[in-house]
């Protein structure tokens, strides 16, 4: 009966020793100086590292514009828009579906109905827009081009 306890204690001891050896090996590799690696710890320790200029990942022609480079984002919202348990309607024509939701550079959200009436929606913000919109699929130079693309 005592052999079971001794066997378990020996297995636990071997496991702890293997863990210690693995931790020591990992510590040794993090402190090891690699002489031929550019920008490595060895080069930094020797002071031979020059300020290497790393080129950007993509050339400027392939980069997507940032939020500050565009006037805003827009998306279609065909179903009724419910905010705070109320269905939003256009204050001028009473339309309650087929919206174009625009998120502007200043994080304000505007709604545009099919008839072209625009109203600012205070119950929505840029976080709501980012949560409900997909990735931008096209870039348009004017608002009219974007509306035409969305079918308005």
Backbone as a printed PyTorch tensor [residue, N CA C, xyz], in Angstrom:
tensor([[[  0.8140,  -1.1790,   0.0000],
         [  0.0000,   0.0000,   0.0000],
         [  0.8680,   1.2580,   0.0000]],

        [[  1.9620,   1.2140,   0.7620],
         [  2.8190,   2.3920,   0.8080],
         [  3.5540,   2.6200,  -0.5010]],

        [[  3.6450,   1.5590,  -1.3290],
         [  4.3050,   1.7070,  -2.6170],
         [  3.5600,   2.6900,  -3.5170]],

        [[  2.2300,   2.7260,  -3.4060],
         [  1.4350,   3.6490,  -4.2230],
         [  1.8020,   5.0870,  -3.8790]],

        [[  1.9190,   5.3610,  -2.5730],
         [  2.2670,   6.7190,  -2.1570],
         [  3.6890,   7.0760,  -2.5600]],

        [[  4.6000,   6.1050,  -2.4350],
         [  5.9770,   6.3650,  -2.8260],
         [  6.0920,   6.5860,  -4.3260]],

        [[  5.3370,   5.7830,  -5.1100],
         [  5.3610,   5.9210,  -6.5600],
         [  4.8170,   7.3050,  -6.9660]],

        [[  3.7370,   7.7300,  -6.3200],
         [  3.1550,   9.0370,  -6.6370],
         [  4.1190,  10.1610,  -6.2440]],

        [[  4.7560,  10.0430,  -5.0840],
         [  5.7020,  11.0720,  -4.6530],
         [  6.8790,  11.1530,  -5.6180]],

        [[  7.3620,   9.9800,  -6.0910],
         [  8.4670,   9.9690,  -7.0420],
         [  8.0440,  10.5980,  -8.3680]],

        [[  6.8280,  10.3100,  -8.8490],
         [  6.3320,  10.9110, -10.0940],
         [  6.1830,  12.4210,  -9.9470]],

        [[  5.6820,  12.8600,  -8.7900],
         [  5.5430,  14.3000,  -8.5620],
         [  6.9130,  14.9710,  -8.5290]],

        [[  7.8800,  14.3230,  -7.8920],
         [  9.2180,  14.8840,  -7.8120],
         [  9.8420,  14.9740,  -9.2070]],

        [[  9.6820,  13.9450, -10.0400],
         [ 10.2200,  13.9690, -11.3980],
         [  9.5470,  15.0580, -12.2380]],

        [[  8.2450,  15.2310, -12.0420],
         [  7.5210,  16.2660, -12.7760],
         [  8.0180,  17.6640, -12.3870]],

        [[  8.2060,  17.8970, -11.0810],
         [  8.7180,  19.1970, -10.6340],
         [ 10.1280,  19.4470, -11.1550]],

        [[ 10.9510,  18.4240, -11.1880],
         [ 12.3190,  18.5770, -11.7170],
         [ 12.2810,  18.9010, -13.2100]],

        [[ 11.3820,  18.2680, -13.9440],
         [ 11.2560,  18.5550, -15.3790],
         [ 10.7670,  19.9890, -15.5970]],

        [[  9.8450,  20.4510, -14.7590],
         [  9.3680,  21.8270, -14.8550],
         [ 10.5020,  22.8110, -14.5850]],

        [[ 11.2960,  22.5420, -13.5650],
         [ 12.4090,  23.4360, -13.2460],
         [ 13.4150,  23.4730, -14.3930]],

        [[ 13.7060,  22.3160, -14.9770],
         [ 14.6440,  22.2750, -16.1030],
         [ 14.0860,  23.0500, -17.2950]],

        [[ 12.7890,  22.9370, -17.5660],
         [ 12.1760,  23.6790, -18.6650],
         [ 12.2020,  25.1770, -18.4220]],

        [[ 11.9240,  25.5930, -17.1960],
         [ 11.9710,  27.0200, -16.8730],
         [ 13.3940,  27.5590, -16.9840]],

        [[ 14.3490,  26.7850, -16.5650],
         [ 15.7450,  27.2000, -16.6800],
         [ 16.1480,  27.3260, -18.1500]],

        [[ 15.7000,  26.4070, -18.9900],
         [ 15.9920,  26.4620, -20.4110],
         [ 15.3680,  27.7040, -21.0460]],

        [[ 14.1200,  28.0050, -20.6930],
         [ 13.4700,  29.2110, -21.2150],
         [ 14.1900,  30.4760, -20.7540]],

        [[ 14.5910,  30.5240, -19.4840],
         [ 15.3060,  31.6870, -18.9790],
         [ 16.6360,  31.8450, -19.6930]],

        [[ 17.3180,  30.7390, -19.9680],
         [ 18.6000,  30.7920, -20.6430],
         [ 18.4330,  31.3400, -22.0660]],

        [[ 17.3660,  30.9530, -22.7610],
         [ 17.1680,  31.4190, -24.1350],
         [ 16.7780,  32.8930, -24.1910]],

        [[ 16.0980,  33.3810, -23.1800],
         [ 15.7460,  34.8050, -23.2020],
         [ 16.9500,  35.6840, -22.9030]],

        [[ 17.9160,  35.1590, -22.1900],
         [ 19.1090,  35.9380, -21.8610],
         [ 20.2590,  35.6750, -22.8090]],

        [[ 20.1260,  34.7110, -23.7290],
         [ 21.2150,  34.3390, -24.6250],
         [ 21.4790,  35.4530, -25.6320]],

        [[ 22.7240,  35.7490, -25.8980],
         [ 23.1160,  36.7530, -26.8580],
         [ 23.3000,  36.0980, -28.2210]],

        [[ 22.5670,  36.5650, -29.2020],
         [ 22.6800,  36.0590, -30.5630],
         [ 23.4870,  37.0790, -31.3530]],

        [[ 24.7180,  36.7710, -31.7230],
         [ 25.5840,  37.7820, -32.3270],
         [ 25.1590,  38.2130, -33.7330]],

        [[ 24.4970,  37.3620, -34.4890],
         [ 24.2080,  37.7070, -35.8810],
         [ 22.7960,  38.2460, -36.1030]],

        [[ 21.9770,  38.3030, -35.0730],
         [ 20.6080,  38.7860, -35.2400],
         [ 20.5910,  40.3110, -35.2350]],

        [[ 19.9860,  40.9450, -36.2750],
         [ 19.9390,  42.4130, -36.2810],
         [ 19.0080,  42.9200, -35.1930]],

        [[ 19.4630,  43.8910, -34.4570],
         [ 18.6540,  44.4780, -33.3970],
         [ 18.4680,  43.5600, -32.2080]],

        [[ 19.3310,  42.5750, -32.0640],
         [ 19.1770,  41.6270, -30.9720],
         [ 19.7450,  42.1950, -29.6850]],

        [[ 19.5760,  41.4480, -28.6240],
         [ 20.0940,  41.8590, -27.3200],
         [ 21.6090,  41.9700, -27.3790]],

        [[ 22.2480,  41.0790, -28.1480],
         [ 23.7100,  41.1150, -28.2480],
         [ 24.1740,  42.3990, -28.9190]],

        [[ 23.4830,  42.8000, -29.9950],
         [ 23.8770,  44.0230, -30.6880],
         [ 23.6130,  45.2450, -29.8240]],

        [[ 22.5430,  45.2180, -29.0750],
         [ 22.2430,  46.3330, -28.1840],
         [ 23.2750,  46.3980, -27.0680]],

        [[ 23.6600,  45.2230, -26.5410],
         [ 24.6520,  45.1900, -25.4650],
         [ 26.0080,  45.6930, -25.9580]],

        [[ 26.3370,  45.4040, -27.2170],
         [ 27.6130,  45.8430, -27.7540],
         [ 27.5660,  47.2910, -28.2290]],

        [[ 26.3800,  47.8480, -28.3680],
         [ 26.2450,  49.2290, -28.7990],
         [ 26.4600,  49.4230, -30.2820]],

        [[ 26.3420,  48.3740, -31.0760],
         [ 26.5870,  48.4760, -32.5080],
         [ 25.3100,  48.6720, -33.3090]],

        [[ 24.2000,  48.7790, -32.6440],
         [ 22.9450,  48.9190, -33.3740],
         [ 22.8020,  50.3470, -33.8790]],

        [[ 22.5050,  50.4740, -35.1420],
         [ 22.2290,  51.7800, -35.7140],
         [ 20.7270,  51.9540, -35.7700]],

        [[ 20.2870,  53.1630, -35.8350],
         [ 18.8490,  53.4270, -35.9210],
         [ 18.3770,  53.0060, -37.3060]],

        [[ 17.8340,  51.8110, -37.3810],
         [ 17.3790,  51.2810, -38.6590],
         [ 16.0150,  51.8660, -38.9900]],

        [[ 15.8790,  52.3490, -40.2090],
         [ 14.6040,  52.8870, -40.6580],
         [ 13.8080,  51.7430, -41.2660]],

        [[ 12.6700,  51.4690, -40.6520],
         [ 11.8320,  50.3870, -41.1300],
         [ 10.7710,  50.9780, -42.0510]],

        [[ 10.7000,  50.5270, -43.2900],
         [  9.6800,  51.0820, -44.1900],
         [  8.2890,  50.6600, -43.7310]],

        [[  7.3090,  51.4560, -44.0880],
         [  5.9300,  51.1090, -43.7630],
         [  5.5470,  49.8110, -44.4420]],

        [[  4.5580,  49.1500, -43.8790],
         [  4.1470,  47.8470, -44.4060],
         [  3.5940,  47.9670, -45.8180]],

        [[  2.7380,  48.9380, -46.0520],
         [  2.1450,  49.1200, -47.3730],
         [  2.6080,  50.4370, -47.9770]],

        [[  2.7580,  50.4810, -49.2960],
         [  3.0400,  51.7700, -49.9220],
         [  1.8320,  52.6970, -49.7740]],

        [[  2.0260,  53.9970, -49.8540],
         [  0.9260,  54.9370, -49.6310],
         [ -0.2710,  54.7230, -50.5540]],

        [[ -0.0440,  54.2330, -51.7550],
         [ -1.1660,  54.0270, -52.6870],
         [ -2.1150,  52.9410, -52.2220]],

        [[ -1.6370,  52.0060, -51.4320],
         [ -2.4580,  50.8780, -51.0100],
         [ -3.0940,  51.0610, -49.6380]],

        [[ -2.7820,  52.1320, -48.9380],
         [ -3.3260,  52.3370, -47.5960],
         [ -4.7510,  52.8480, -47.6580]],

        [[ -5.5800,  52.3660, -46.7740],
         [ -6.9510,  52.8580, -46.6670],
         [ -6.9310,  54.1790, -45.9140]],

        [[ -7.8060,  55.0940, -46.2800],
         [ -7.8490,  56.3650, -45.5460],
         [ -8.2660,  56.1450, -44.0970]],

        [[ -7.7410,  56.9670, -43.2280],
         [ -8.1330,  56.8690, -41.8250],
         [ -9.4250,  57.6450, -41.6170]],

        [[ -9.9610,  57.5770, -40.4170],
         [-11.2160,  58.2900, -40.1110],
         [-11.0850,  59.7830, -40.3210]],

        [[ -9.9160,  60.3300, -40.0790],
         [ -9.7330,  61.7750, -40.2130],
         [ -9.4980,  62.2010, -41.6580]],

        [[ -9.2480,  61.2430, -42.5430],
         [ -9.0320,  61.5790, -43.9540],
         [-10.3230,  61.6880, -44.7400]],

        [[-11.4150,  61.1840, -44.2090],
         [-12.6930,  61.2100, -44.9340],
         [-13.6850,  62.0650, -44.1500]],

        [[-14.6990,  62.5670, -44.8590],
         [-15.7110,  63.4060, -44.2020],
         [-16.6450,  62.5710, -43.3450]],

        [[-16.8190,  61.3010, -43.6840],
         [-17.6970,  60.4500, -42.9000],
         [-17.9180,  59.1040, -43.5810]],

        [[-18.6920,  58.2650, -42.9130],
         [-19.0470,  56.9490, -43.4180],
         [-20.5640,  56.8690, -43.5270]],

        [[-21.0360,  56.0330, -44.4290],
         [-22.4770,  55.8640, -44.5550],
         [-22.8070,  54.4090, -44.8260]],

        [[-24.0210,  54.0250, -44.4000],
         [-24.5080,  52.6680, -44.6380],
         [-26.0160,  52.7090, -44.8070]],

        [[-26.5290,  51.6880, -45.4510],
         [-27.9820,  51.5560, -45.5950],
         [-28.5550,  50.9150, -44.3500]],

        [[-29.7700,  51.3190, -44.0050],
         [-30.5110,  50.7010, -42.9030],
         [-31.9400,  50.5630, -43.3880]],

        [[-32.2680,  49.4000, -43.9400],
         [-33.5520,  49.2120, -44.6030],
         [-34.7070,  48.9520, -43.6460]],

        [[-34.4780,  48.3040, -42.5480],
         [-35.5560,  47.9950, -41.6170],
         [-35.8630,  49.2120, -40.7460]],

        [[-36.9770,  49.2040, -40.0250],
         [-37.2640,  50.3240, -39.1300],
         [-36.1570,  50.4670, -38.0770]],

        [[-35.8180,  51.7080, -37.7760],
         [-34.7470,  52.0010, -36.8330],
         [-35.3680,  52.2270, -35.4570]],

        [[-35.0500,  51.3390, -34.5120],
         [-35.6190,  51.4050, -33.1720],
         [-34.5350,  51.8820, -32.2130]],

        [[-34.8080,  53.0300, -31.5460],
         [-33.8730,  53.5990, -30.5830],
         [-34.6510,  53.8820, -29.3080]],

        [[-34.1890,  53.3300, -28.2030],
         [-34.8600,  53.4950, -26.9020],
         [-36.3290,  53.0780, -26.9860]],

        [[-36.5870,  51.9430, -27.6050],
         [-37.9280,  51.3590, -27.7570],
         [-38.8840,  52.2470, -28.5450]],

        [[-38.3570,  53.1130, -29.3820],
         [-39.1830,  53.9430, -30.2470],
         [-38.7150,  53.7690, -31.6840]],

        [[-39.6650,  53.6770, -32.6000],
         [-39.3350,  53.6160, -34.0150],
         [-39.1200,  55.0440, -34.4940]],

        [[-37.9470,  55.3060, -35.0670],
         [-37.6430,  56.6530, -35.5380],
         [-38.3460,  56.9110, -36.8560]],

        [[-38.9260,  58.1000, -36.9620],
         [-39.5750,  58.5490, -38.1900],
         [-38.9200,  59.8260, -38.6450]],

        [[-38.9880,  60.0720, -39.9410],
         [-38.5040,  61.3280, -40.4820],
         [-39.4420,  62.4320, -39.9900]],

        [[-38.9130,  63.5080, -39.4050],
         [-39.7870,  64.5630, -38.8930],
         [-40.5360,  65.3130, -39.9950]],

        [[-40.0860,  65.2280, -41.2450],
         [-40.7380,  65.9740, -42.3150],
         [-41.7400,  65.1370, -43.0960]],

        [[-41.3740,  63.8770, -43.4190],
         [-42.2800,  63.0890, -44.2660],
         [-42.8580,  61.8670, -43.5630]],

        [[-42.3810,  61.5140, -42.3930],
         [-42.9300,  60.3930, -41.6440],
         [-42.3920,  59.0300, -42.0480]],

        [[-41.3840,  58.9700, -42.9090],
         [-40.8070,  57.6820, -43.3150],
         [-40.1190,  57.0490, -42.1120]],

        [[-40.2240,  55.7340, -41.9940],
         [-39.6290,  55.0560, -40.8390],
         [-38.7080,  53.9120, -41.2380]],

        [[-38.4420,  53.7430, -42.5090],
         [-37.4900,  52.7280, -42.9620],
         [-36.7230,  53.2400, -44.1670]],

        [[-35.8100,  52.4310, -44.6860],
         [-34.9530,  52.7990, -45.8250],
         [-34.1150,  54.0420, -45.5300]],

        [[-33.3900,  54.0040, -44.4400],
         [-32.5280,  55.1060, -44.0430],
         [-31.1410,  54.9400, -44.6620]],

        [[-30.4460,  56.0480, -44.7870],
         [-28.9980,  56.0560, -44.9530],
         [-28.4660,  56.6610, -43.6690]],

        [[-27.6630,  55.9010, -42.9520],
         [-27.0970,  56.3580, -41.6790],
         [-25.6890,  56.8560, -41.9670]],

        [[-25.4370,  58.1150, -41.6330],
         [-24.1290,  58.7380, -41.8760],
         [-23.4440,  59.0110, -40.5400]],

        [[-22.2230,  58.5650, -40.4180],
         [-21.4130,  58.8480, -39.2320],
         [-20.3200,  59.8090, -39.6730]],

        [[-20.3690,  61.0160, -39.1440],
         [-19.4690,  62.0670, -39.5920],
         [-18.1500,  62.0360, -38.8200]],

        [[-17.2220,  62.8340, -39.2610],
         [-15.8920,  62.8820, -38.6640],
         [-15.9350,  63.2930, -37.1940]],

        [[-16.9200,  64.1120, -36.8160],
         [-17.0320,  64.5540, -35.4250],
         [-17.8370,  63.5800, -34.5600]],

        [[-18.0500,  62.3580, -35.0390],
         [-18.7640,  61.2740, -34.3550],
         [-20.2580,  61.5290, -34.2030]],

        [[-20.8020,  62.4780, -34.9220],
         [-22.2520,  62.6670, -34.9160],
         [-22.8650,  61.7300, -35.9580]],

        [[-24.1040,  61.3150, -35.7060],
         [-24.7990,  60.3960, -36.6070],
         [-26.0120,  61.1200, -37.1740]],

        [[-26.1350,  61.0530, -38.4900],
         [-27.2390,  61.6970, -39.1970],
         [-28.0260,  60.6280, -39.9370]],

        [[-29.3380,  60.8300, -40.0100],
         [-30.2190,  59.9290, -40.7540],
         [-30.7340,  60.6710, -41.9800]],

        [[-30.7970,  59.9760, -43.0870],
         [-31.3240,  60.5420, -44.3320],
         [-32.3790,  59.5920, -44.8600]],

        [[-33.5890,  60.1130, -45.0570],
         [-34.6840,  59.2690, -45.5440],
         [-34.6280,  59.1790, -47.0660]],

        [[-35.5130,  58.3990, -47.6380],
         [-35.5580,  58.1930, -49.0770],
         [-35.8710,  59.5020, -49.8160]],

        [[-36.6310,  60.3900, -49.1780],
         [-37.0060,  61.6630, -49.8050],
         [-35.8880,  62.6980, -49.7440]],

        [[-34.7990,  62.4130, -49.0250],
         [-33.6620,  63.3270, -48.9720],
         [-33.6370,  64.2290, -47.7600]],

        [[-34.5420,  64.0260, -46.8100],
         [-34.5330,  64.8250, -45.5910],
         [-33.4620,  64.2910, -44.6440]],

        [[-32.7040,  65.1930, -44.0640],
         [-31.6310,  64.7960, -43.1530],
         [-31.9350,  65.3270, -41.7620]],

        [[-31.6780,  64.4960, -40.7600],
         [-31.8590,  64.9060, -39.3730],
         [-30.7680,  64.2660, -38.5170]],

        [[-30.2950,  65.0220, -37.5480],
         [-29.2800,  64.4850, -36.6500],
         [-29.9600,  63.6190, -35.6030]],

        [[-29.3710,  62.4620, -35.3490],
         [-29.9270,  61.5340, -34.3620],
         [-29.0540,  61.5760, -33.1200]],

        [[-29.5880,  62.1370, -32.0460],
         [-28.8220,  62.2760, -30.8130],
         [-28.7400,  60.9700, -30.0280]],

        [[-29.6230,  60.0150, -30.3200],
         [-29.6160,  58.7420, -29.6040],
         [-28.5780,  57.7630, -30.1200]],

        [[-27.9100,  58.1050, -31.2060],
         [-26.8900,  57.2370, -31.7900],
         [-25.5440,  57.9500, -31.7640]],

        [[-24.4880,  57.1590, -31.7060],
         [-23.1450,  57.7260, -31.7240],
         [-22.2440,  56.8590, -32.5940]],

        [[-20.9810,  57.2400, -32.6680],
         [-20.0280,  56.5210, -33.5100],
         [-19.8370,  55.0800, -33.0420]],

        [[-19.9420,  54.8370, -31.7430],
         [-19.7980,  53.4630, -31.2400],
         [-20.9290,  52.5880, -31.7600]],

        [[-22.1600,  53.1080, -31.7710],
         [-23.2850,  52.3540, -32.3250],
         [-23.0570,  52.0930, -33.8020]],

        [[-22.6090,  53.1110, -34.5280],
         [-22.3680,  52.9540, -35.9610],
         [-21.3080,  51.8870, -36.2200]],

        [[-20.2060,  51.9400, -35.4910],
         [-19.1270,  50.9660, -35.6780],
         [-19.5870,  49.5530, -35.3400]],

        [[-20.4920,  49.4270, -34.3730],
         [-20.9940,  48.1170, -33.9710],
         [-21.9070,  47.5210, -35.0380]],

        [[-22.6700,  48.3600, -35.7310],
         [-23.6740,  47.8650, -36.6660],
         [-23.2560,  47.9230, -38.1290]],

        [[-22.1730,  48.5730, -38.4370],
         [-21.7490,  48.6690, -39.8360],
         [-20.6770,  47.6310, -40.1170]],

        [[-20.5700,  47.2740, -41.3520],
         [-19.5170,  46.3670, -41.7740],
         [-18.3030,  47.1650, -42.2120]],

        [[-17.3360,  46.4970, -42.7970],
         [-16.1640,  47.2270, -43.2820],
         [-16.5400,  48.0860, -44.4890]],

        [[-15.8230,  49.1740, -44.6670],
         [-16.0810,  50.0470, -45.8150],
         [-15.6850,  49.3120, -47.0850]],

        [[-16.6000,  49.2710, -48.0450],
         [-16.3070,  48.5370, -49.2730],
         [-15.9700,  49.4560, -50.4440]],

        [[-16.3080,  50.7340, -50.3560],
         [-16.0090,  51.6700, -51.4330],
         [-15.6980,  53.0420, -50.8370]],

        [[-14.9420,  53.8270, -51.5990],
         [-14.6320,  55.2070, -51.2260],
         [-15.2050,  56.0990, -52.3090]],

        [[-15.9660,  57.1010, -51.9350],
         [-16.6180,  57.9840, -52.8960],
         [-16.1210,  59.4110, -52.6890]],

        [[-15.8490,  60.1160, -53.7890],
         [-15.3390,  61.4850, -53.6490],
         [-16.4060,  62.4810, -53.1950]],

        [[-17.6770,  62.2040, -53.4690],
         [-18.7370,  63.1380, -53.0760],
         [-19.8620,  62.3850, -52.3770]],

        [[-20.6750,  63.1350, -51.6510],
         [-21.8310,  62.5620, -50.9780],
         [-22.8110,  61.9850, -51.9840]],

        [[-23.0020,  62.6720, -53.0860],
         [-23.9560,  62.2050, -54.1070],
         [-23.5280,  60.8560, -54.6820]],

        [[-22.2360,  60.6630, -54.9140],
         [-21.7550,  59.3680, -55.4170],
         [-22.0340,  58.2630, -54.3980]],

        [[-21.8250,  58.5480, -53.1270],
         [-22.0890,  57.5480, -52.0940],
         [-23.5810,  57.2230, -51.9930]],

        [[-24.4230,  58.2420, -52.0830],
         [-25.8750,  58.0120, -52.0470],
         [-26.3290,  57.2150, -53.2560]],

        [[-25.7780,  57.5240, -54.4190],
         [-26.1130,  56.7800, -55.6290],
         [-25.7100,  55.3170, -55.4870]],

        [[-24.5340,  55.0810, -54.8900],
         [-24.0780,  53.7010, -54.6640],
         [-25.0250,  52.9470, -53.7290]],

        [[-25.5680,  53.6480, -52.7340],
         [-26.4820,  53.0040, -51.7750],
         [-27.9250,  52.9570, -52.2670]],

        [[-28.1820,  53.4670, -53.4440],
         [-29.5160,  53.3750, -54.0290],
         [-30.4380,  54.5100, -53.6500]],

        [[-29.9060,  55.6220, -53.2110],
         [-30.7570,  56.7710, -52.8510],
         [-30.5810,  57.8320, -53.8940]]])
